[in-house]
Amino acid sequence: MKKIYLSISVTFLFAATAFAQYDNNPGSNHGNKFEQLGTMISDPNMYRSASGAPGPKYWQQRADYEINANLNDDKQRLDGTETVTYYNNSPDPLTYLWLQLDENQHRKDSQGSTTGESKMQDKMSLRQLQSIMGNNLDLGDHILSVKDANGNNIPFTINETMMRLEMPKMLLPGEKFKFKVAWYYNISDRLTIGGRGGYEYFPEDKNYLYTMSQWYPRMAVYSDFQGWQNKQFIGSGEFALAFGNFKVNINVPADHIVGATGLCQNYSQVLSTAQLKRWNQAQNTKEPIEIITLNEVQQAMKGHAKARKTWVYAAENVRDFAWVSSRRIVWDGMSTQIEGGKKVMAMSYYGPEAYPLYHRYSTKVVTHTLKVYSAHTFPYPYPSAISVEASNGMEYPMICFNYGRTEKDGTYSEATKNGMIGVITHEVGHNFFPMIVNSDERQWTWMDEGLNTFCQFLAEQDWDNNFPSQRGPAYKIADYMKLPKNELEPIMTNSENIVRFGPNAYAKPATALNILRETVMGRKLFDYAFKTYAQRWAFKHPTPADFFRTMEDASAVDLDWFWRGWFYGTDPVDISLDSVKLYTLNTKNPEINAQADRAQFDRNLQSITMQRNREAGTRFAVEADSSLKDFYSKFDRFAATPLTKESYQAMYNALSPEEKNFYESKNYFYQLTLSNKGGLVMPVILEWTYTDGTKETERISAYIWRKNEQKITKVFAKTKEVKSIKLDPYRETGDIDEDNNNWPHTLTPTRFELFKQQTLPRGATSGANPMQQSIKKQP
């Protein structure tokens, strides 16, 4: 090991020894964590530039729909016909088209049903048992016919959840093809069969709530990077869809209220005079107005209209269409102005059981979400945004389904309120990712859920800085990342192969982006790059490479090490503060050094025997017999002498003015040794607490690990004496072991309960928290 001396003219100015210099030979401590991603991501081309932007020849397909839907409220059946106009904007001739039949997932023999694992438990829900037993229901899409514009039959083949249409002739680049599909399906019970769309039955008033999604045959995406995205819909991997324009006629019982993607074209025909007046008022108000009131809903729930109405909706440049229909939903709305954008109608649809929460919060949360997301991406471009209470969570353009019901007496817990605010924020936020920034959810869930969860965290913290966000704060991912390696997989994992879906697809990427913003890049650089990505890929189909490249291209920050570690790896963060050494200047002044030298001499003489002799009151011989004492018994070996004073003065006089200035200043040199126990390289963040009570935070780039990924040593010069040092003081890196982050070492306390088991009432559990059980918040 080499040694160097930091000297001022003379080499004996520093006490003790020298500083250990890093050995430049990387050896086994040097890996590939800082190498470029290279072939791990796709090569740039004329369709996708090396900068991460769409290339000069970027293209994407388009599909327009005209749909007629008929909802049978007595038989829970949907009948539909659709005319699809498909535009081939690609440079490729197409001989067949692929459509998605997502309702086929509900068939008893579907791939999702047969390949899912199952296990018996002590307590089983009806839905769990139903998934094991299967069902004898007639579920899935029934395709009645597929015809071209001239009425000729088009041959088709159904493979699970995908349907291939054989083209009557090759569809050349720049051409379009129009065809018509007639179909029906029996709507399934969301709460027992599962799935994203379906109905919920309310036995107390014998009414249904229909949340209609994945309800029509939808064009699959044909792209430059993978051709047809025709991977089967098993359940976890969601959807890849083309943009287009929709005109949808929805025929329902006359006492139903319908909310949907886009804008209704015939409110004057489907609303009463009073309701239409309230709708017009809501477009110019700053507070939500009930367009369909609670009283009207309670009256409608008592009837069952035989007459029918058709609601007409139109939507432009959307990738999907969803809707809700029921006679038991309150509808409120208000207008909101998005900065840099247009006026947007924020609206909510909810049943009486959600009224206390949704009436107060839902539409205002919708408004808040649109504003925060718009500030971080692009102005919200659509005319409306709807939150529907439907005891679940799922998203579609301009409409989403959430939960948030109260107790029967109208009370609710704080957890229910915060959960409702969080899920509305999340699902409304999906309008941006992936409804507009249209990533492939079936392949990369994180590009949809991870980016949206990150923005959700920003919106929640803007709602209330003390909001208990479940995903986003770095320390909350630590428990997941400390799991055994065989239970982890990279973020860059296909959606259907993810074992721990929530942590992997939602929490970890959201945490990673929060760390990028707060710790690695800083807010200014990150926000500019993130907004650049969103604006580049709005209404387009981005891939992970486009995101990675744009974030670097727009910030001038090399982030390949970050993508490699957080997105392609499973290593956790665990940086350990192994040792701290203090180096101070040896002044060579005998009068100053005497006290320190004397103390060091005394420490060298200490032993347990000496300590116990003193405690025992031993009468030492040299103290009992004074004749045993001589000159050395009283001699102060550390006292300054004329010779040592003269030597010191000569040394001092030889110093230059600059050296004297340094000499007379008070400096402390702290040599820290840190090790990377987890494997994931991260910035080093140090909090210094000084003996005068002040604190200082110091941030060091992750590139300090670039030549030795296992262990680093660094010296810090301070002008004040340090009392303690703490690594990652704000818990911003996701460190899985915080017990090795402190000097002097401190233990993190963990609470336990003391109780007498025999005093527990029958049926009680020791883990119950009486505060959580009893606190209710009045609406």
mmCIF file of N, CA and C in Angstrom, residues 715-753:
data_model
loop_
_atom_site.group_PDB
_atom_site.id
_atom_site.type_symbol
_atom_site.label_atom_id
_atom_site.label_comp_id
_atom_site.label_asym_id
_atom_site.label_seq_id
_atom_site.Cartn_x
_atom_site.Cartn_y
_atom_site.Cartn_z
ATOM 1 N N VAL A 715 -11.362 11.275 2.108
ATOM 2 C CA VAL A 715 -11.034 12.182 3.212
ATOM 3 C C VAL A 715 -11.823 13.468 3.047
ATOM 4 N N PHE A 716 -12.380 13.959 4.142
ATOM 5 C CA PHE A 716 -13.156 15.188 4.159
ATOM 6 C C PHE A 716 -12.495 16.187 5.101
ATOM 7 N N ALA A 717 -12.228 17.376 4.599
ATOM 8 C CA ALA A 717 -11.611 18.433 5.411
ATOM 9 C C ALA A 717 -12.710 19.278 6.038
ATOM 10 N N LYS A 718 -12.644 19.421 7.353
ATOM 11 C CA LYS A 718 -13.641 20.197 8.077
ATOM 12 C C LYS A 718 -12.947 21.231 8.954
ATOM 13 N N THR A 719 -13.610 22.330 9.185
ATOM 14 C CA THR A 719 -13.068 23.376 10.056
ATOM 15 C C THR A 719 -13.649 23.307 11.455
ATOM 16 N N LYS A 720 -14.567 22.352 11.660
ATOM 17 C CA LYS A 720 -15.152 22.151 12.984
ATOM 18 C C LYS A 720 -15.057 20.683 13.350
ATOM 19 N N GLU A 721 -14.998 20.421 14.637
ATOM 20 C CA GLU A 721 -14.904 19.041 15.094
ATOM 21 C C GLU A 721 -16.253 18.350 14.940
ATOM 22 N N VAL A 722 -16.227 17.092 14.458
ATOM 23 C CA VAL A 722 -17.431 16.332 14.171
ATOM 24 C C VAL A 722 -17.824 15.489 15.372
ATOM 25 N N LYS A 723 -19.101 15.543 15.705
ATOM 26 C CA LYS A 723 -19.633 14.731 16.798
ATOM 27 C C LYS A 723 -20.163 13.398 16.283
ATOM 28 N N SER A 724 -20.855 13.428 15.122
ATOM 29 C CA SER A 724 -21.415 12.197 14.565
ATOM 30 C C SER A 724 -21.598 12.339 13.065
ATOM 31 N N ILE A 725 -21.698 11.188 12.380
ATOM 32 C CA ILE A 725 -21.895 11.151 10.932
ATOM 33 C C ILE A 725 -23.026 10.167 10.644
ATOM 34 N N LYS A 726 -23.901 10.552 9.718
ATOM 35 C CA LYS A 726 -25.023 9.682 9.349
ATOM 36 C C LYS A 726 -25.104 9.588 7.839
ATOM 37 N N LEU A 727 -25.189 8.359 7.343
ATOM 38 C CA LEU A 727 -25.397 8.103 5.920
ATOM 39 C C LEU A 727 -26.883 8.174 5.592
ATOM 40 N N ASP A 728 -27.196 8.764 4.439
ATOM 41 C CA ASP A 728 -28.565 8.804 3.933
ATOM 42 C C ASP A 728 -29.542 9.319 4.995
ATOM 43 N N PRO A 729 -29.318 10.529 5.499
ATOM 44 C CA PRO A 729 -30.120 11.020 6.631
ATOM 45 C C PRO A 729 -31.600 11.193 6.307
ATOM 46 N N TYR A 730 -31.933 11.441 5.039
ATOM 47 C CA TYR A 730 -33.332 11.648 4.664
ATOM 48 C C TYR A 730 -33.974 10.383 4.086
ATOM 49 N N ARG A 731 -33.261 9.257 4.192
ATOM 50 C CA ARG A 731 -33.767 7.958 3.756
ATOM 51 C C ARG A 731 -34.203 8.014 2.291
ATOM 52 N N GLU A 732 -33.356 8.561 1.450
ATOM 53 C CA GLU A 732 -33.728 8.818 0.065
ATOM 54 C C GLU A 732 -33.127 7.852 -0.937
ATOM 55 N N THR A 733 -32.387 6.845 -0.509
ATOM 56 C CA THR A 733 -31.764 5.920 -1.458
ATOM 57 C C THR A 733 -32.352 4.512 -1.402
ATOM 58 N N GLY A 734 -33.237 4.229 -0.468
ATOM 59 C CA GLY A 734 -33.802 2.886 -0.342
ATOM 60 C C GLY A 734 -32.860 1.907 0.324
ATOM 61 N N ASP A 735 -31.976 2.393 1.191
ATOM 62 C CA ASP A 735 -30.995 1.549 1.884
ATOM 63 C C ASP A 735 -31.724 0.516 2.740
ATOM 64 N N ILE A 736 -31.358 -0.767 2.562
ATOM 65 C CA ILE A 736 -32.091 -1.837 3.244
ATOM 66 C C ILE A 736 -31.584 -2.097 4.657
ATOM 67 N N ASP A 737 -30.420 -1.546 5.042
ATOM 68 C CA ASP A 737 -29.877 -1.757 6.388
ATOM 69 C C ASP A 737 -29.353 -0.431 6.907
ATOM 70 N N GLU A 738 -30.158 0.234 7.712
ATOM 71 C CA GLU A 738 -29.781 1.554 8.224
ATOM 72 C C GLU A 738 -28.967 1.472 9.511
ATOM 73 N N ASP A 739 -28.798 0.259 10.052
ATOM 74 C CA ASP A 739 -28.008 0.119 11.269
ATOM 75 C C ASP A 739 -26.520 0.337 11.022
ATOM 76 N N ASN A 740 -26.054 0.210 9.767
ATOM 77 C CA ASN A 740 -24.637 0.423 9.489
ATOM 78 C C ASN A 740 -24.390 1.782 8.838
ATOM 79 N N ASN A 741 -25.314 2.717 9.084
ATOM 80 C CA ASN A 741 -25.216 4.041 8.456
ATOM 81 C C ASN A 741 -24.745 5.132 9.400
ATOM 82 N N ASN A 742 -24.316 4.766 10.616
ATOM 83 C CA ASN A 742 -24.014 5.792 11.610
ATOM 84 C C ASN A 742 -22.624 5.631 12.207
ATOM 85 N N TRP A 743 -22.024 6.768 12.521
ATOM 86 C CA TRP A 743 -20.821 6.829 13.351
ATOM 87 C C TRP A 743 -20.998 7.954 14.361
ATOM 88 N N PRO A 744 -20.795 7.688 15.638
ATOM 89 C CA PRO A 744 -20.613 6.363 16.247
ATOM 90 C C PRO A 744 -21.837 5.476 15.990
ATOM 91 N N HIS A 745 -21.644 4.173 16.070
ATOM 92 C CA HIS A 745 -22.711 3.235 15.746
ATOM 93 C C HIS A 745 -23.894 3.413 16.688
ATOM 94 N N THR A 746 -25.096 3.473 16.102
ATOM 95 C CA THR A 746 -26.318 3.558 16.905
ATOM 96 C C THR A 746 -27.272 2.472 16.443
ATOM 97 N N LEU A 747 -28.071 1.989 17.347
ATOM 98 C CA LEU A 747 -29.040 0.947 17.042
ATOM 99 C C LEU A 747 -30.400 1.567 16.762
ATOM 100 N N THR A 748 -31.093 1.046 15.773
ATOM 101 C CA THR A 748 -32.450 1.480 15.499
ATOM 102 C C THR A 748 -33.405 0.677 16.370
ATOM 103 N N PRO A 749 -34.141 1.335 17.258
ATOM 104 C CA PRO A 749 -35.020 0.580 18.168
ATOM 105 C C PRO A 749 -36.226 0.002 17.439
ATOM 106 N N THR A 750 -36.631 -1.171 17.861
ATOM 107 C CA THR A 750 -37.840 -1.816 17.357
ATOM 108 C C THR A 750 -38.755 -2.082 18.540
ATOM 109 N N ARG A 751 -40.011 -1.670 18.418
ATOM 110 C CA ARG A 751 -40.938 -1.814 19.537
ATOM 111 C C ARG A 751 -41.500 -3.218 19.640
ATOM 112 N N PHE A 752 -41.803 -3.624 20.870
ATOM 113 C CA PHE A 752 -42.520 -4.868 21.080
ATOM 114 C C PHE A 752 -43.588 -4.629 22.140
ATOM 115 N N GLU A 753 -44.544 -5.530 22.207
ATOM 116 C CA GLU A 753 -45.650 -5.400 23.159
ATOM 117 C C GLU A 753 -45.459 -6.346 24.330
#
